[in-house]
Amino acid sequence: MTENVLVTRGLTKRYGSYAAVDHVDITVPKGEIYGLVGRNGAGKTTIIRMVASQTIASEGEIELFGMTEERELRAARSRTGAMVEIPSFYPYLTARENLEYYRRQRGVAGAHVVEDALQQVGLADTGKKKFKAFSLGMKQRLGLALALMNRPDLLLLDEPINGLDPEGIVDFRNLLLELNRQYQTTILISSHILSELQNLATCYGFIDKGRMLEQLSAAELAEKCRDCLELRVGDAPRAAAILERELGYHDFEVLPSGVIRLYEGLGEPERITRLLVEQGISLAGMEHRGANLEDYFLNLIGGVHHG
Ligand code: ATP
């Protein structure tokens, strides 16, 4: 059976009568990199803050490493590391000095943890360079090092890629992949740009206006973003039945909007058009759609309507 590191059930956060997070169910299996995707203000930060116990949930349950009771949860939280924003590091201290300060403040045992964390994020050679002279990528890495100091089994990262340049994004992504591979660290990472999480996340949760719209694996998402012909027809169920009966197509889906997504016969648009017209189906449009994750996300949240 799959072991889940984090499960939320009906997780809700209200500010007055406004629900910033509204009955959200999240399941993060062990060893996965879970991408939490949503526009700015969707509720991602609030979810991560609740899991990290930086803010209290109004309603719902959090299960961490199988624990749900408040006392057990406290122990379970010691197995997590969170980076919700870049922590306030001292500008005139080096990477090492900053981490050492937090190590003492947090009572983390063993001076070597600082060195280990710096090694892990590739900042071990920054020597006397002061934090104020760090690039944004280096600052993000130091924030990550701080979250890694207690060797967490679950890493919670809120928009860590935000603001990085393309090279910085690739570096940070590789760093997380390495952590995941080498230490089996489970990662929950949020972003408002789905493509930033591509080649990284192994499963996704899409949230909008505080609600979970869909949770699916990377493989399922790739499947949904496969190349297809999108047919806008007058009577989709009947058209689908005709395609199945006359052309032997089985690999399609009929969307609630009346669009048929056809994943086979991509090279035969004329034949399909002729058949549907012959059978008296009105065809308002046919479009070859390529794999585009961003489009999928926007369609899901209703931000963009095609056609
Ligand atoms: P962003 O990436 O912009 O931070 P987000 O998806 O992380 O977006 P949240 O920061 O979780 O979104 O915010 C969700 C909603 O809750 C927003 O509408 C925000 O204005 C509101 N909100 C967050 N914190 C508070 C607060 N302390 N008091 C009132 N409203 C808040």
Tab-separated table of C-alpha atoms and ligand atoms in Angstrom:
chain	number	residue	atom	x	y	z
A	1	MET	CA	0.000	0.000	0.000
A	2	THR	CA	1.197	3.520	-0.743
A	3	GLU	CA	2.413	5.294	2.326
A	4	ASN	CA	1.243	8.884	2.508
A	5	VAL	CA	3.439	11.510	4.086
A	6	LEU	CA	0.794	14.208	4.106
A	7	VAL	CA	-2.987	14.047	3.893
A	8	THR	CA	-5.340	16.967	4.438
A	9	ARG	CA	-9.055	16.459	4.816
A	10	GLY	CA	-11.455	19.351	4.461
A	11	LEU	CA	-8.661	21.774	5.277
A	12	THR	CA	-10.147	25.250	5.587
A	13	LYS	CA	-8.893	28.693	6.531
A	14	ARG	CA	-11.314	31.563	6.953
A	15	TYR	CA	-10.518	35.201	7.389
A	16	GLY	CA	-13.807	36.520	8.709
A	17	SER	CA	-16.418	35.108	6.359
A	18	TYR	CA	-13.903	34.743	3.508
A	19	ALA	CA	-12.557	31.249	2.917
A	20	ALA	CA	-8.961	31.611	1.671
A	21	VAL	CA	-8.734	27.807	1.716
A	22	ASP	CA	-11.986	25.925	1.341
A	23	HIS	CA	-12.235	22.224	2.276
A	24	VAL	CA	-9.061	21.169	0.529
A	25	ASP	CA	-8.111	17.487	0.347
A	26	ILE	CA	-4.481	16.825	-0.518
A	27	THR	CA	-2.703	13.488	-0.619
A	28	VAL	CA	1.078	13.462	-0.896
A	29	PRO	CA	2.500	9.934	-1.150
A	30	LYS	CA	5.961	9.219	0.203
A	31	GLY	CA	8.824	9.994	-2.176
A	32	GLU	CA	6.726	12.152	-4.515
A	33	ILE	CA	7.291	15.725	-5.606
A	34	TYR	CA	3.852	17.264	-5.351
A	35	GLY	CA	3.272	20.428	-7.354
A	36	LEU	CA	0.615	22.693	-5.878
A	37	VAL	CA	-0.472	24.940	-8.720
A	38	GLY	CA	-2.719	27.974	-8.561
A	39	ARG	CA	-2.846	31.626	-9.486
A	40	ASN	CA	-1.710	34.315	-7.090
A	41	GLY	CA	-4.149	34.419	-4.214
A	42	ALA	CA	-5.456	30.895	-4.847
A	43	GLY	CA	-4.523	29.844	-1.321
A	44	LYS	CA	-1.220	28.009	-1.796
A	45	THR	CA	0.740	29.891	0.837
A	46	THR	CA	-2.063	29.511	3.346
A	47	ILE	CA	-2.193	25.744	2.799
A	48	ILE	CA	1.564	25.417	3.292
A	49	ARG	CA	1.455	27.639	6.360
A	50	MET	CA	-1.255	25.455	7.910
A	51	VAL	CA	0.712	22.277	7.240
A	52	ALA	CA	3.835	23.874	8.706
A	53	SER	CA	1.813	25.088	11.699
A	54	GLN	CA	2.594	28.722	10.951
A	55	THR	CA	-1.110	29.470	10.943
A	56	ILE	CA	-4.005	27.586	12.499
A	57	ALA	CA	-6.632	25.902	10.345
A	58	SER	CA	-10.246	27.010	10.878
A	59	GLU	CA	-11.511	23.541	10.068
A	60	GLY	CA	-10.359	20.175	8.769
A	61	GLU	CA	-7.653	17.673	9.519
A	62	ILE	CA	-3.949	17.417	8.785
A	63	GLU	CA	-2.297	14.016	8.824
A	64	LEU	CA	1.507	14.045	8.798
A	65	PHE	CA	3.415	10.766	8.717
A	66	GLY	CA	0.209	9.054	9.802
A	67	MET	CA	-0.291	11.350	12.831
A	68	THR	CA	-3.366	13.492	13.364
A	69	GLU	CA	-3.463	14.211	17.103
A	70	GLU	CA	-2.034	17.614	18.021
A	71	ARG	CA	0.679	16.209	20.300
A	72	GLU	CA	1.807	13.608	17.789
A	73	LEU	CA	1.590	16.195	15.044
A	74	ARG	CA	4.125	18.342	16.837
A	75	ALA	CA	6.620	15.485	16.700
A	76	ALA	CA	5.708	14.785	13.077
A	77	ARG	CA	6.356	18.436	12.217
A	78	SER	CA	9.942	18.077	13.395
A	79	ARG	CA	10.361	15.810	10.377
A	80	THR	CA	9.366	18.633	8.027
A	81	GLY	CA	11.310	21.616	6.727
A	82	ALA	CA	9.559	24.654	5.305
A	83	MET	CA	10.558	27.580	3.148
A	84	VAL	CA	7.588	29.871	2.833
A	85	GLU	CA	9.568	32.971	1.983
A	86	ILE	CA	13.277	33.774	2.079
A	87	PRO	CA	13.983	33.928	5.813
A	88	SER	CA	15.399	37.137	7.190
A	89	PHE	CA	19.103	36.461	6.945
A	90	TYR	CA	21.667	38.929	8.230
A	91	PRO	CA	23.078	40.934	5.306
A	92	TYR	CA	26.559	41.289	6.809
A	93	LEU	CA	26.969	37.623	7.723
A	94	THR	CA	28.179	34.860	5.416
A	95	ALA	CA	26.078	31.830	4.457
A	96	ARG	CA	27.817	29.754	7.119
A	97	GLU	CA	27.414	32.394	9.836
A	98	ASN	CA	23.746	32.890	9.031
A	99	LEU	CA	22.990	29.170	9.230
A	100	GLU	CA	25.036	28.806	12.389
A	101	TYR	CA	22.979	31.608	13.960
A	102	TYR	CA	19.718	29.790	13.136
A	103	ARG	CA	21.120	26.428	14.204
A	104	ARG	CA	21.789	27.758	17.694
A	105	GLN	CA	18.536	29.674	17.833
A	106	ARG	CA	16.571	26.562	16.914
A	107	GLY	CA	18.618	24.278	19.101
A	108	VAL	CA	19.610	21.937	16.269
A	109	ALA	CA	22.326	19.618	17.559
A	110	GLY	CA	25.694	19.140	15.819
A	111	ALA	CA	27.677	21.905	14.124
A	112	HIS	CA	28.187	19.651	11.077
A	113	VAL	CA	24.538	20.116	10.042
A	114	VAL	CA	25.441	23.604	8.808
A	115	GLU	CA	28.225	22.255	6.640
A	116	ASP	CA	26.042	19.402	5.389
A	117	ALA	CA	23.202	21.755	4.453
A	118	LEU	CA	25.594	24.110	2.640
A	119	GLN	CA	27.037	21.161	0.736
A	120	GLN	CA	23.576	19.944	-0.210
A	121	VAL	CA	22.578	23.238	-1.783
A	122	GLY	CA	25.950	23.933	-3.372
A	123	LEU	CA	26.888	26.915	-1.194
A	124	ALA	CA	29.831	25.353	0.635
A	125	ASP	CA	32.342	27.378	-1.341
A	126	THR	CA	30.925	30.852	-0.824
A	127	GLY	CA	33.616	31.606	1.794
A	128	LYS	CA	33.569	35.178	3.079
A	129	LYS	CA	30.914	36.417	0.714
A	130	LYS	CA	28.246	38.233	2.661
A	131	PHE	CA	24.544	37.521	2.253
A	132	LYS	CA	23.911	41.029	0.883
A	133	ALA	CA	26.121	40.209	-2.120
A	134	PHE	CA	24.236	36.993	-2.933
A	135	SER	CA	22.238	36.614	-6.141
A	136	LEU	CA	18.547	35.760	-5.765
A	137	GLY	CA	19.346	32.153	-6.685
A	138	MET	CA	21.928	31.978	-3.899
A	139	LYS	CA	19.481	33.503	-1.433
A	140	GLN	CA	16.895	30.886	-2.377
A	141	ARG	CA	19.518	28.175	-1.905
A	142	LEU	CA	20.387	29.471	1.521
A	143	GLY	CA	16.699	29.496	2.426
A	144	LEU	CA	16.534	25.907	1.279
A	145	ALA	CA	19.637	25.040	3.303
A	146	LEU	CA	17.917	26.380	6.397
A	147	ALA	CA	14.849	24.235	5.692
A	148	LEU	CA	17.158	21.229	5.271
A	149	MET	CA	19.091	21.646	8.493
A	150	ASN	CA	16.935	19.204	10.448
A	151	ARG	CA	17.175	16.651	7.604
A	152	PRO	CA	13.440	16.718	6.875
A	153	ASP	CA	11.547	13.816	5.345
A	154	LEU	CA	9.034	16.311	3.971
A	155	LEU	CA	10.052	19.615	2.436
A	156	LEU	CA	7.433	22.367	2.056
A	157	LEU	CA	8.380	25.032	-0.471
A	158	ASP	CA	6.236	28.023	-1.319
A	159	GLU	CA	7.042	29.505	-4.734
A	160	PRO	CA	10.796	28.929	-4.367
A	161	ILE	CA	11.328	29.386	-8.089
A	162	ASN	CA	9.561	32.733	-8.204
A	163	GLY	CA	11.828	35.420	-9.592
A	164	LEU	CA	14.688	33.146	-10.633
A	165	ASP	CA	16.152	33.507	-14.111
A	166	PRO	CA	15.859	30.519	-16.499
A	167	GLU	CA	19.272	29.197	-15.510
A	168	GLY	CA	18.454	29.606	-11.833
A	169	ILE	CA	15.205	27.690	-12.372
A	170	VAL	CA	17.051	24.746	-13.927
A	171	ASP	CA	19.653	24.737	-11.138
A	172	PHE	CA	17.047	24.867	-8.387
A	173	ARG	CA	14.994	22.164	-10.070
A	174	ASN	CA	18.047	19.885	-10.336
A	175	LEU	CA	18.833	20.515	-6.710
A	176	LEU	CA	15.368	19.389	-5.652
A	177	LEU	CA	15.526	16.328	-7.906
A	178	GLU	CA	18.827	15.402	-6.335
A	179	LEU	CA	17.425	15.759	-2.803
A	180	ASN	CA	14.458	13.652	-3.769
A	181	ARG	CA	16.612	10.950	-5.352
A	182	GLN	CA	19.440	10.836	-2.888
A	183	TYR	CA	17.563	11.248	0.391
A	184	GLN	CA	14.057	10.205	-0.696
A	185	THR	CA	12.844	13.582	0.534
A	186	THR	CA	9.164	14.067	-0.231
A	187	ILE	CA	8.535	17.578	-1.528
A	188	LEU	CA	5.447	19.780	-1.652
A	189	ILE	CA	6.203	22.763	-3.881
A	190	SER	CA	3.873	25.531	-4.979
A	191	SER	CA	3.962	27.653	-8.085
A	192	HIS	CA	1.641	29.855	-10.111
A	193	ILE	CA	3.397	28.756	-13.303
A	194	LEU	CA	2.711	25.136	-14.127
A	195	SER	CA	5.549	24.844	-16.631
A	196	GLU	CA	8.040	25.722	-13.882
A	197	LEU	CA	7.160	22.446	-12.230
A	198	GLN	CA	7.390	20.439	-15.417
A	199	ASN	CA	10.192	17.855	-15.347
A	200	LEU	CA	10.085	18.104	-11.563
A	201	ALA	CA	6.678	17.298	-10.084
A	202	THR	CA	5.521	13.690	-10.060
A	203	CYS	CA	1.980	14.651	-9.115
A	204	TYR	CA	-0.083	17.800	-9.149
A	205	GLY	CA	-2.867	19.516	-7.283
A	206	PHE	CA	-4.614	22.410	-9.003
A	207	ILE	CA	-6.238	24.947	-6.761
A	208	ASP	CA	-8.280	28.007	-7.505
A	209	LYS	CA	-10.150	30.376	-5.186
A	210	GLY	CA	-9.241	28.231	-2.224
A	211	ARG	CA	-10.604	25.018	-3.700
A	212	MET	CA	-8.897	21.897	-4.984
A	213	LEU	CA	-9.982	21.453	-8.598
A	214	GLU	CA	-8.072	18.333	-9.483
A	215	GLN	CA	-5.294	16.091	-8.235
A	216	LEU	CA	-3.485	13.903	-10.705
A	217	SER	CA	-0.158	12.226	-11.390
A	218	ALA	CA	2.359	13.656	-13.861
A	219	ALA	CA	1.665	10.673	-16.105
A	220	GLU	CA	-2.086	11.381	-16.026
A	221	LEU	CA	-1.452	15.033	-16.799
A	222	ALA	CA	0.825	14.161	-19.715
A	223	GLU	CA	-1.871	11.818	-20.957
A	224	LYS	CA	-4.457	14.590	-20.816
A	225	CYS	CA	-2.116	16.938	-22.665
A	226	ARG	CA	-1.465	14.503	-25.481
A	227	ASP	CA	-1.798	15.704	-29.043
A	228	CYS	CA	-5.396	15.527	-30.132
A	229	LEU	CA	-7.961	16.777	-32.600
A	230	GLU	CA	-10.552	18.933	-30.930
A	231	LEU	CA	-13.895	18.754	-32.690
A	232	ARG	CA	-16.605	21.250	-31.935
A	233	VAL	CA	-19.776	19.581	-33.080
A	234	GLY	CA	-23.504	20.096	-32.752
A	235	ASP	CA	-24.277	16.755	-31.145
A	236	ALA	CA	-21.149	15.437	-29.450
A	237	PRO	CA	-22.503	12.118	-28.085
A	238	ARG	CA	-23.921	11.186	-31.490
A	239	ALA	CA	-20.779	12.316	-33.304
A	240	ALA	CA	-18.647	10.241	-30.920
A	241	ALA	CA	-20.823	7.195	-31.568
A	242	ILE	CA	-20.391	7.682	-35.327
A	243	LEU	CA	-16.599	7.985	-35.034
A	244	GLU	CA	-16.548	4.799	-33.022
A	245	ARG	CA	-18.878	2.853	-35.301
A	246	GLU	CA	-17.694	4.049	-38.702
A	247	LEU	CA	-13.982	4.622	-38.130
A	248	GLY	CA	-13.308	2.289	-35.205
A	249	TYR	CA	-11.948	5.075	-32.976
A	250	HIS	CA	-12.019	4.398	-29.253
A	251	ASP	CA	-9.435	6.812	-27.908
A	252	PHE	CA	-11.426	9.998	-27.370
A	253	GLU	CA	-13.230	11.931	-24.680
A	254	VAL	CA	-16.358	14.009	-24.816
A	255	LEU	CA	-16.027	17.131	-22.697
A	256	PRO	CA	-19.022	18.635	-20.911
A	257	SER	CA	-18.707	21.671	-23.214
A	258	GLY	CA	-19.626	19.446	-26.172
A	259	VAL	CA	-16.092	19.255	-27.527
A	260	ILE	CA	-14.712	15.883	-28.595
A	261	ARG	CA	-11.006	15.305	-27.981
A	262	LEU	CA	-9.863	12.662	-30.403
A	263	TYR	CA	-6.468	11.099	-29.750
A	264	GLU	CA	-6.315	8.969	-32.897
A	265	GLY	CA	-6.853	9.669	-36.568
A	266	LEU	CA	-4.777	12.836	-36.252
A	267	GLY	CA	-3.646	12.478	-39.852
A	268	GLU	CA	-7.169	12.076	-41.238
A	269	PRO	CA	-9.015	15.330	-40.558
A	270	GLU	CA	-10.587	15.389	-44.050
A	271	ARG	CA	-11.956	11.870	-43.698
A	272	ILE	CA	-13.441	12.736	-40.308
A	273	THR	CA	-14.960	15.966	-41.599
A	274	ARG	CA	-16.506	14.213	-44.597
A	275	LEU	CA	-17.980	11.454	-42.469
A	276	LEU	CA	-19.521	13.776	-39.894
A	277	VAL	CA	-21.005	16.037	-42.550
A	278	GLU	CA	-22.411	13.035	-44.430
A	279	GLN	CA	-24.045	11.875	-41.223
A	280	GLY	CA	-25.676	15.269	-40.687
A	281	ILE	CA	-23.476	16.404	-37.799
A	282	SER	CA	-22.733	20.121	-37.813
A	283	LEU	CA	-19.042	20.757	-37.393
A	284	ALA	CA	-18.256	24.217	-36.028
A	285	GLY	CA	-14.517	23.670	-35.854
A	286	MET	CA	-11.646	21.262	-35.816
A	287	GLU	CA	-8.300	22.063	-34.295
A	288	HIS	CA	-5.108	20.115	-33.826
A	289	ARG	CA	-4.040	20.759	-30.250
A	290	GLY	CA	-0.553	20.056	-29.015
A	291	ALA	CA	0.633	19.253	-25.522
A	292	ASN	CA	0.486	22.481	-23.548
A	293	LEU	CA	0.390	22.200	-19.797
A	294	GLU	CA	-0.234	25.877	-19.268
A	295	ASP	CA	-3.335	25.711	-21.467
A	296	TYR	CA	-4.582	22.729	-19.530
A	297	PHE	CA	-4.278	24.644	-16.287
A	298	LEU	CA	-5.932	27.769	-17.661
A	299	ASN	CA	-8.773	25.723	-19.107
A	300	LEU	CA	-9.241	23.992	-15.802
A	301	ILE	CA	-9.560	27.214	-13.840
A	302	GLY	CA	-11.714	28.710	-16.568
A	303	GLY	CA	-9.267	31.534	-17.290
A	304	VAL	CA	-9.206	30.940	-21.026
A	305	HIS	CA	-11.920	29.594	-23.225
A	306	HIS	CA	-11.005	28.276	-26.615
A	307	GLY	CA	-13.285	28.825	-29.506
B	1	ATP	P1	0.387	34.207	-3.589
B	1	ATP	O1	1.267	33.398	-4.472
B	1	ATP	O2	0.000	35.522	-4.185
B	1	ATP	O3	0.844	34.289	-2.169
B	1	ATP	P2	-1.389	32.166	-2.756
B	1	ATP	O4	-2.018	31.184	-3.654
B	1	ATP	O5	-0.237	31.712	-1.954
B	1	ATP	O6	-0.987	33.413	-3.583
B	1	ATP	P3	-2.515	32.996	-0.271
B	1	ATP	O7	-1.365	33.888	0.085
B	1	ATP	O8	-2.633	31.712	0.444
B	1	ATP	O9	-2.535	32.720	-1.826
B	1	ATP	O10	-3.842	33.834	-0.077
B	1	ATP	C1	-5.132	33.310	-0.321
B	1	ATP	C2	-6.151	34.383	-0.053
B	1	ATP	O11	-6.210	34.663	1.339
B	1	ATP	C3	-5.844	35.700	-0.727
B	1	ATP	O12	-7.058	36.238	-1.229
B	1	ATP	C4	-5.297	36.564	0.375
B	1	ATP	O13	-5.598	37.923	0.151
B	1	ATP	C5	-6.039	36.022	1.595
B	1	ATP	N1	-5.245	36.167	2.824
B	1	ATP	C6	-4.047	35.609	3.072
B	1	ATP	N2	-3.604	35.934	4.312
B	1	ATP	C7	-4.560	36.714	4.858
B	1	ATP	C8	-4.699	37.378	6.120
B	1	ATP	N3	-3.771	37.285	7.066
B	1	ATP	N4	-5.829	38.100	6.331
B	1	ATP	C9	-6.777	38.176	5.382
B	1	ATP	N5	-6.713	37.591	4.159
B	1	ATP	C10	-5.620	36.875	3.903
